[in-house]
mmCIF file of N, CA and C in Angstrom:
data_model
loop_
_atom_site.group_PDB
_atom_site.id
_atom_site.type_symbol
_atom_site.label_atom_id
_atom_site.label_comp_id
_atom_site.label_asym_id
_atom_site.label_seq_id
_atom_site.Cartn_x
_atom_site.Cartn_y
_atom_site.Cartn_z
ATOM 1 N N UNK A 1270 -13.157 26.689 -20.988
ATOM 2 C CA UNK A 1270 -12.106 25.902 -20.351
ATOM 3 C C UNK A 1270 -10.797 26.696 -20.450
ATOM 4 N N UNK A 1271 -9.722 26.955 -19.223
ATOM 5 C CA UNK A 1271 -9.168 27.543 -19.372
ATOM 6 C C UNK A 1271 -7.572 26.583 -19.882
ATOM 7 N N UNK A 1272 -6.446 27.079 -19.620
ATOM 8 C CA UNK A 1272 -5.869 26.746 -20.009
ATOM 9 C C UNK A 1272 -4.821 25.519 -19.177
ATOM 10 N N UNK A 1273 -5.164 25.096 -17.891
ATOM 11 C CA UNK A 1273 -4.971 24.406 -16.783
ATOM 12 C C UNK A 1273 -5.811 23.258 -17.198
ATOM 13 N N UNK A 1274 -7.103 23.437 -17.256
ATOM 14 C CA UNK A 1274 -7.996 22.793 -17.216
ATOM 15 C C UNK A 1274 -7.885 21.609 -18.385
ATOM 16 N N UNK A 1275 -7.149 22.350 -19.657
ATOM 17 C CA UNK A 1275 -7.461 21.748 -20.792
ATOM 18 C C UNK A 1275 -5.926 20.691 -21.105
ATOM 19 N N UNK A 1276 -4.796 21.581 -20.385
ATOM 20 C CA UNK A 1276 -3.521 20.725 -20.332
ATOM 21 C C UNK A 1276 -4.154 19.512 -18.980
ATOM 22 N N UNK A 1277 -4.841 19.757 -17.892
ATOM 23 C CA UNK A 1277 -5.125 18.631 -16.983
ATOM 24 C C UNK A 1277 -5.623 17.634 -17.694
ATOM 25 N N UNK A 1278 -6.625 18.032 -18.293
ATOM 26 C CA UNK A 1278 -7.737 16.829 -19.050
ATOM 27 C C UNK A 1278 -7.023 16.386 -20.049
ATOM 28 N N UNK A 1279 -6.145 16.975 -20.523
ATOM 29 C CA UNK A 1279 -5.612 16.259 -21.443
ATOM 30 C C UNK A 1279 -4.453 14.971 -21.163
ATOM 31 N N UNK A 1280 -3.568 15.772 -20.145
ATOM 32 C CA UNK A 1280 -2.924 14.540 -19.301
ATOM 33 C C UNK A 1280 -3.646 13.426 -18.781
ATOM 34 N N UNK A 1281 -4.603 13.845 -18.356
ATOM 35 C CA UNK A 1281 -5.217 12.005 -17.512
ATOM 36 C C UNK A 1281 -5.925 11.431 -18.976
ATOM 37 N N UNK A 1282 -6.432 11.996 -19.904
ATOM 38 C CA UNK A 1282 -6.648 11.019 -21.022
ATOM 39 C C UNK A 1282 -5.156 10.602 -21.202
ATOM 40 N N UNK A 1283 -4.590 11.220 -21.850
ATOM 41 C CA UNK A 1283 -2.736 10.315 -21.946
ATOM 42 C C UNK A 1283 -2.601 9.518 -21.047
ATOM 43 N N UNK A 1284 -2.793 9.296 -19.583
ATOM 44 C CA UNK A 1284 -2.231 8.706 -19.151
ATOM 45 C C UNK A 1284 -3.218 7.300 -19.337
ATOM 46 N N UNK A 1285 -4.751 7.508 -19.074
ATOM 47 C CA UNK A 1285 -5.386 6.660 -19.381
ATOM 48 C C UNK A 1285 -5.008 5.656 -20.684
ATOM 49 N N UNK A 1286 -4.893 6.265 -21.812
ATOM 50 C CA UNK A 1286 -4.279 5.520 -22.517
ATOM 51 C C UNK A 1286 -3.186 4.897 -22.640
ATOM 52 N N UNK A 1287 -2.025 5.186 -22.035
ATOM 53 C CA UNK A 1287 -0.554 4.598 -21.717
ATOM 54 C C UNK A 1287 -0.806 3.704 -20.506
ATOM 55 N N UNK A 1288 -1.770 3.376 -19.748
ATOM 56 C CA UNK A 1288 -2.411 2.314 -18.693
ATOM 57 C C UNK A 1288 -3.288 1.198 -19.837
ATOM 58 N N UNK A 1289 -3.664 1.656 -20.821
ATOM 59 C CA UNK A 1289 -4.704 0.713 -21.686
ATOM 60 C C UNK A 1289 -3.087 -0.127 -22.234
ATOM 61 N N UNK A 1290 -2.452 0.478 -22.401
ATOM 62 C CA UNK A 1290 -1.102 0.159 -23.888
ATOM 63 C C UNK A 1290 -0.365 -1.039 -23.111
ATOM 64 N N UNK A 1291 0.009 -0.586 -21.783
ATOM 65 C CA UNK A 1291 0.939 -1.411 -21.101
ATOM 66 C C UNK A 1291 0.148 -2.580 -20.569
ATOM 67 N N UNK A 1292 -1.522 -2.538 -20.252
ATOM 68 C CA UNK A 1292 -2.022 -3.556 -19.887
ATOM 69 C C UNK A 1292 -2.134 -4.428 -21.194
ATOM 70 N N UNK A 1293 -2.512 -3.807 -22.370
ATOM 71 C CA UNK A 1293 -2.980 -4.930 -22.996
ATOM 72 C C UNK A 1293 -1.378 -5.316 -23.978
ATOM 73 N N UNK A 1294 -0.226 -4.698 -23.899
ATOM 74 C CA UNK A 1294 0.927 -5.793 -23.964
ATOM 75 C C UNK A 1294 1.454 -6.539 -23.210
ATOM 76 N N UNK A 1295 1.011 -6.508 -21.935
ATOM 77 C CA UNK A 1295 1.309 -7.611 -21.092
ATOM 78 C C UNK A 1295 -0.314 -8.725 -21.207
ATOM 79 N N UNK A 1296 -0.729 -8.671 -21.708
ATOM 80 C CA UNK A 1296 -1.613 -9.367 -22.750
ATOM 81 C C UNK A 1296 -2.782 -9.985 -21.452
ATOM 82 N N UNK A 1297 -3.331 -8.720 -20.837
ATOM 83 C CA UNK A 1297 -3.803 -8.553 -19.326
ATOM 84 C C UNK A 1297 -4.879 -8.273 -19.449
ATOM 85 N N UNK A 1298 -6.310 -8.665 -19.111
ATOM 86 C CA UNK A 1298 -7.503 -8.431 -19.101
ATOM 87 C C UNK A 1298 -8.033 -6.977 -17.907
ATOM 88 N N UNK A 1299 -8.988 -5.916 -17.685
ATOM 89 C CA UNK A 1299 -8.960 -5.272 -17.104
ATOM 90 C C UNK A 1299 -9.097 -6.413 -14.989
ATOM 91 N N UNK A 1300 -10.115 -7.456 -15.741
ATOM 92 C CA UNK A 1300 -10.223 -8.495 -14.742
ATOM 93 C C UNK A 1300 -8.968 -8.728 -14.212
ATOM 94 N N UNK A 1301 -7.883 -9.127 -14.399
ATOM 95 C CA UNK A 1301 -6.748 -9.713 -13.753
ATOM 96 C C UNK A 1301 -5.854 -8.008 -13.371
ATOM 97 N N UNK A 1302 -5.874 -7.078 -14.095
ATOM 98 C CA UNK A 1302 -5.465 -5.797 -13.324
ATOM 99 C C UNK A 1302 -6.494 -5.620 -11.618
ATOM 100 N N UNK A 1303 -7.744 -5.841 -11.944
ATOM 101 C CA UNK A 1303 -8.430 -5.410 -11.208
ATOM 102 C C UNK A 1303 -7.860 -6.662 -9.589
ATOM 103 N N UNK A 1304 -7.929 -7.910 -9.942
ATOM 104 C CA UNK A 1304 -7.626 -8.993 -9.275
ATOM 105 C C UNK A 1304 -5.705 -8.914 -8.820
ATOM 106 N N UNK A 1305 -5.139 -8.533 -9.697
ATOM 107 C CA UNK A 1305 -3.912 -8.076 -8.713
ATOM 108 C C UNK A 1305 -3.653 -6.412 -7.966
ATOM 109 N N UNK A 1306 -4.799 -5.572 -8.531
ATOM 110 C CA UNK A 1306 -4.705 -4.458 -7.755
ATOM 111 C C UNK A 1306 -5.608 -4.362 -6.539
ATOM 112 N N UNK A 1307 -6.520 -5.293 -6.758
ATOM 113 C CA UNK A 1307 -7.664 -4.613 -5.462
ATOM 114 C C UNK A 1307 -8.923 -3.062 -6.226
ATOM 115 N N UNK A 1308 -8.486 -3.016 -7.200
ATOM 116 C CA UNK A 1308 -9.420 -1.683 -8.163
ATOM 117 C C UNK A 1308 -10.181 -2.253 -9.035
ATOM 118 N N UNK A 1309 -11.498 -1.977 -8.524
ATOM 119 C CA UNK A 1309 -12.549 -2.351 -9.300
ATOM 120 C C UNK A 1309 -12.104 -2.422 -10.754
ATOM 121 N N UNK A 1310 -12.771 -3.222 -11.728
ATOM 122 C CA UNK A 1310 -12.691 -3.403 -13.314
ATOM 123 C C UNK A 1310 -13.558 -2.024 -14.001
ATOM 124 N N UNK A 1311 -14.838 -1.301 -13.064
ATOM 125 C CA UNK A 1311 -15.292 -0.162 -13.595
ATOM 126 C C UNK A 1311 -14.264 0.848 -13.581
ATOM 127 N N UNK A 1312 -13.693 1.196 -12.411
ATOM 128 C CA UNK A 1312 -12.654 2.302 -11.980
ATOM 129 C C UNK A 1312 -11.375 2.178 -12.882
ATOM 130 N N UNK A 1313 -11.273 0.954 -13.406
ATOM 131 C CA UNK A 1313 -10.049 0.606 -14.267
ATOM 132 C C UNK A 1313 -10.378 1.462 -15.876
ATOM 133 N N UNK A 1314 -11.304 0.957 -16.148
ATOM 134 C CA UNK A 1314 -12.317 1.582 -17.226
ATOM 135 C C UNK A 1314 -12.389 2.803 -17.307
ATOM 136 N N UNK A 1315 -12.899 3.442 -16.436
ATOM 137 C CA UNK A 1315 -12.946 4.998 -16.144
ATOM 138 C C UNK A 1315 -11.655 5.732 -16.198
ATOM 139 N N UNK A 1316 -10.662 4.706 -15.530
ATOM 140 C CA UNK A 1316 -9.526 5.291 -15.336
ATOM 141 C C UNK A 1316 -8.544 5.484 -17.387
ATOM 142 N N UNK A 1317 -8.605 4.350 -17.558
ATOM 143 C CA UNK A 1317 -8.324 3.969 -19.002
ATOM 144 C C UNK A 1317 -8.959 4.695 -20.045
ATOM 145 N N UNK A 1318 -10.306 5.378 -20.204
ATOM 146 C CA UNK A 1318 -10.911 6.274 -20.565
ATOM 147 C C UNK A 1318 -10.764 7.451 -20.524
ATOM 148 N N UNK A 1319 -10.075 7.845 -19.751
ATOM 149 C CA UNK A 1319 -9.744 9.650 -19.238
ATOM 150 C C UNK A 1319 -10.385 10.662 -18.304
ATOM 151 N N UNK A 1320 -11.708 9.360 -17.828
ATOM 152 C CA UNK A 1320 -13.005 9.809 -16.979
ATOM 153 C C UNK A 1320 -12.692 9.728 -15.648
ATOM 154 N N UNK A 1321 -11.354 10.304 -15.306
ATOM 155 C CA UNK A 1321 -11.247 9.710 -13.839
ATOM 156 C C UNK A 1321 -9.782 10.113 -13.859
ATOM 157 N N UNK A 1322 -9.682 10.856 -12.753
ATOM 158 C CA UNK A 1322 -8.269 10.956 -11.789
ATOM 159 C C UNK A 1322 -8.062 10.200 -10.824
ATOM 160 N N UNK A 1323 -6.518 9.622 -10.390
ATOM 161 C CA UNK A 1323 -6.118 8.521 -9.561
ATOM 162 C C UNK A 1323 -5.515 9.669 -8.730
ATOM 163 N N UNK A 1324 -5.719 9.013 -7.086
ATOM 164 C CA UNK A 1324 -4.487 8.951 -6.321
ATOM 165 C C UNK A 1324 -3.385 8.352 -6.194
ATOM 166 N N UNK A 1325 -2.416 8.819 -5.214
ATOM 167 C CA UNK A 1325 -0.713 7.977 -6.112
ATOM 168 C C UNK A 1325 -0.919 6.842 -5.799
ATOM 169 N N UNK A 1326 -1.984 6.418 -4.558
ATOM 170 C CA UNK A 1326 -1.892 5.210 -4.197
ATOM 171 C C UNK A 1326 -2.270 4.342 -5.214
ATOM 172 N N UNK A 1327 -3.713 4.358 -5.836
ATOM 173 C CA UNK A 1327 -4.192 3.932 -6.954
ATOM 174 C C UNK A 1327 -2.513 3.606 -8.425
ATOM 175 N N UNK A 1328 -1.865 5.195 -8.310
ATOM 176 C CA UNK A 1328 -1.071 4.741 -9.507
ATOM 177 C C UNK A 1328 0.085 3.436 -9.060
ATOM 178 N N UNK A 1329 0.755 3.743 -7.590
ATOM 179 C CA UNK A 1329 0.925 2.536 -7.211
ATOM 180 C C UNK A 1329 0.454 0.972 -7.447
ATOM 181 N N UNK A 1330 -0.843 0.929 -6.686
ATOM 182 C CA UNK A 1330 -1.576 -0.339 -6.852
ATOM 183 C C UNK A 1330 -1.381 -1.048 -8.308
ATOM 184 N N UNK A 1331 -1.287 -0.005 -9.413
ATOM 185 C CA UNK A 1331 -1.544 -0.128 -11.116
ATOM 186 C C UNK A 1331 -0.414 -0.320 -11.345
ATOM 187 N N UNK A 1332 0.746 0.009 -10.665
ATOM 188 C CA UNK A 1332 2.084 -0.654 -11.025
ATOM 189 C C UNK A 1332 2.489 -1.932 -10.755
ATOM 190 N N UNK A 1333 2.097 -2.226 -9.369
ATOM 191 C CA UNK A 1333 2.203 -3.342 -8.778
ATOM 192 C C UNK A 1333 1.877 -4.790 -9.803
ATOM 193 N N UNK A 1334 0.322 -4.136 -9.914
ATOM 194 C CA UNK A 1334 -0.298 -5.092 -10.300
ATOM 195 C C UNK A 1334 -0.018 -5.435 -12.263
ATOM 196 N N UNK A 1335 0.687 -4.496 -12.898
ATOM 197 C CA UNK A 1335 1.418 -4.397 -14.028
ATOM 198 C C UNK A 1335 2.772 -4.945 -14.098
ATOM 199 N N UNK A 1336 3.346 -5.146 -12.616
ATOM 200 C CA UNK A 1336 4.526 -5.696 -13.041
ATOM 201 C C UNK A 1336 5.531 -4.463 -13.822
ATOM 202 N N UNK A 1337 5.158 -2.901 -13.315
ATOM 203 C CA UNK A 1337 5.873 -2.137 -13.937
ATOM 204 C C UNK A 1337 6.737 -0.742 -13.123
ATOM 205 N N UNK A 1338 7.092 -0.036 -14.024
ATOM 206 C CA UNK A 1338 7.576 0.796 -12.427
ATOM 207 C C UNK A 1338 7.104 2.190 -12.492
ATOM 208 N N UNK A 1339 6.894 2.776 -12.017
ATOM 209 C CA UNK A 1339 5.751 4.112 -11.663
ATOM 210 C C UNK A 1339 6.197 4.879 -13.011
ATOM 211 N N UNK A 1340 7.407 4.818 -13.249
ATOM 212 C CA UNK A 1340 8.081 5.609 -14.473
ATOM 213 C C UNK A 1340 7.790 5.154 -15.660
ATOM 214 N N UNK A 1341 6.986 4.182 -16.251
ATOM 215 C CA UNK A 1341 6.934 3.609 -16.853
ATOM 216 C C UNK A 1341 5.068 3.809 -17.696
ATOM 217 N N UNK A 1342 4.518 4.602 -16.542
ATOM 218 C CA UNK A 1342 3.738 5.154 -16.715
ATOM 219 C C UNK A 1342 3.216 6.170 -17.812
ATOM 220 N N UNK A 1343 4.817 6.988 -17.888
ATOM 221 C CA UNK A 1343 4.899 8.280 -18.148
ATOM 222 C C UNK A 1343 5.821 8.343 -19.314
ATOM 223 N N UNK A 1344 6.455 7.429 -19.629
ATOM 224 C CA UNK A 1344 7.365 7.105 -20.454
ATOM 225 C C UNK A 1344 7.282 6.239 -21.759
ATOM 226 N N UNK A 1345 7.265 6.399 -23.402
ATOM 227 C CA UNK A 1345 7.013 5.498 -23.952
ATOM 228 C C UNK A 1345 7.498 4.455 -24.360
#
Protein backbone atom coordinates (compact mmCIF):
# COMPACT_ATOMS: atom_id res chain seq x y z
CA UNK A 1 0.00 0.00 0.00
CA UNK A 2 1.39 3.06 -0.99
CA UNK A 3 1.32 6.14 0.58
CA UNK A 4 -2.06 7.78 -1.03
CA UNK A 5 -3.66 4.76 -0.55
CA UNK A 6 -3.02 4.47 3.15
CA UNK A 7 -3.69 8.43 3.98
CA UNK A 8 -7.17 7.66 1.65
CA UNK A 9 -8.21 4.67 3.73
CA UNK A 10 -7.46 6.20 6.50
CA UNK A 11 -9.61 9.33 5.92
CA UNK A 12 -12.91 7.54 5.01
CA UNK A 13 -12.46 5.36 8.23
CA UNK A 14 -12.26 8.96 10.13
CA UNK A 15 -14.84 10.11 8.50
CA UNK A 16 -16.93 7.02 8.97
CA UNK A 17 -16.50 7.39 12.43
CA UNK A 18 -17.24 11.21 12.89
CA UNK A 19 -20.79 10.13 10.87
CA UNK A 20 -21.21 7.23 13.74
CA UNK A 21 -20.37 10.24 16.63
CA UNK A 22 -22.73 12.89 15.29
CA UNK A 23 -25.51 10.31 14.58
CA UNK A 24 -25.53 8.68 17.71
CA UNK A 25 -25.45 12.28 19.72
CA UNK A 26 -28.26 13.33 18.08
CA UNK A 27 -29.46 10.13 19.72
CA UNK A 28 -30.44 8.78 15.93
CA UNK A 29 -30.84 5.23 14.93
CA UNK A 30 -29.02 4.22 11.50
CA UNK A 31 -33.06 3.58 10.60
CA UNK A 32 -34.18 7.21 10.97
CA UNK A 33 -30.70 8.50 9.13
CA UNK A 34 -31.59 6.10 6.51
CA UNK A 35 -35.54 7.37 6.56
CA UNK A 36 -34.54 11.10 6.41
CA UNK A 37 -31.78 10.50 3.82
CA UNK A 38 -33.23 8.15 1.28
CA UNK A 39 -29.65 5.78 2.01
CA UNK A 40 -30.12 2.49 2.67
CA UNK A 41 -29.37 1.44 6.62
CA UNK A 42 -26.64 -1.20 4.91
CA UNK A 43 -24.81 1.71 2.95
CA UNK A 44 -25.07 3.74 6.22
CA UNK A 45 -23.19 0.84 7.92
CA UNK A 46 -20.65 0.43 5.34
CA UNK A 47 -20.35 3.94 5.20
CA UNK A 48 -19.84 4.28 9.23
CA UNK A 49 -17.40 1.38 9.06
CA UNK A 50 -14.80 2.77 6.65
CA UNK A 51 -15.99 0.11 3.95
CA UNK A 52 -17.21 2.55 1.60
CA UNK A 53 -16.63 5.90 -0.15
CA UNK A 54 -19.52 8.54 -0.60
CA UNK A 55 -20.33 10.87 -3.29
CA UNK A 56 -20.87 14.60 -2.29
CA UNK A 57 -24.30 13.93 -2.99
CA UNK A 58 -24.53 11.08 -0.47
CA UNK A 59 -22.37 13.51 2.03
CA UNK A 60 -25.10 16.01 1.39
CA UNK A 61 -28.12 13.70 1.84
CA UNK A 62 -26.11 12.75 5.49
CA UNK A 63 -26.21 16.31 6.37
CA UNK A 64 -29.57 16.98 5.61
CA UNK A 65 -30.77 14.22 7.21
CA UNK A 66 -28.37 15.02 10.51
CA UNK A 67 -29.61 18.29 10.84
CA UNK A 68 -25.88 19.35 10.33
CA UNK A 69 -23.69 21.31 8.06
CA UNK A 70 -21.25 19.66 5.57
CA UNK A 71 -18.44 21.27 7.83
CA UNK A 72 -19.36 19.63 10.57
CA UNK A 73 -18.39 16.53 9.13
CA UNK A 74 -14.84 17.29 9.24
CA UNK A 75 -14.64 19.17 12.27
CA UNK A 76 -14.63 18.05 15.97
Amino acid sequence: MNKFEKRYNQEIVQFGERLRNIREQKKMTQLDVEIGSGINRTEISRIENGQKNIEFITLVKLAIALDVELQDFFTE
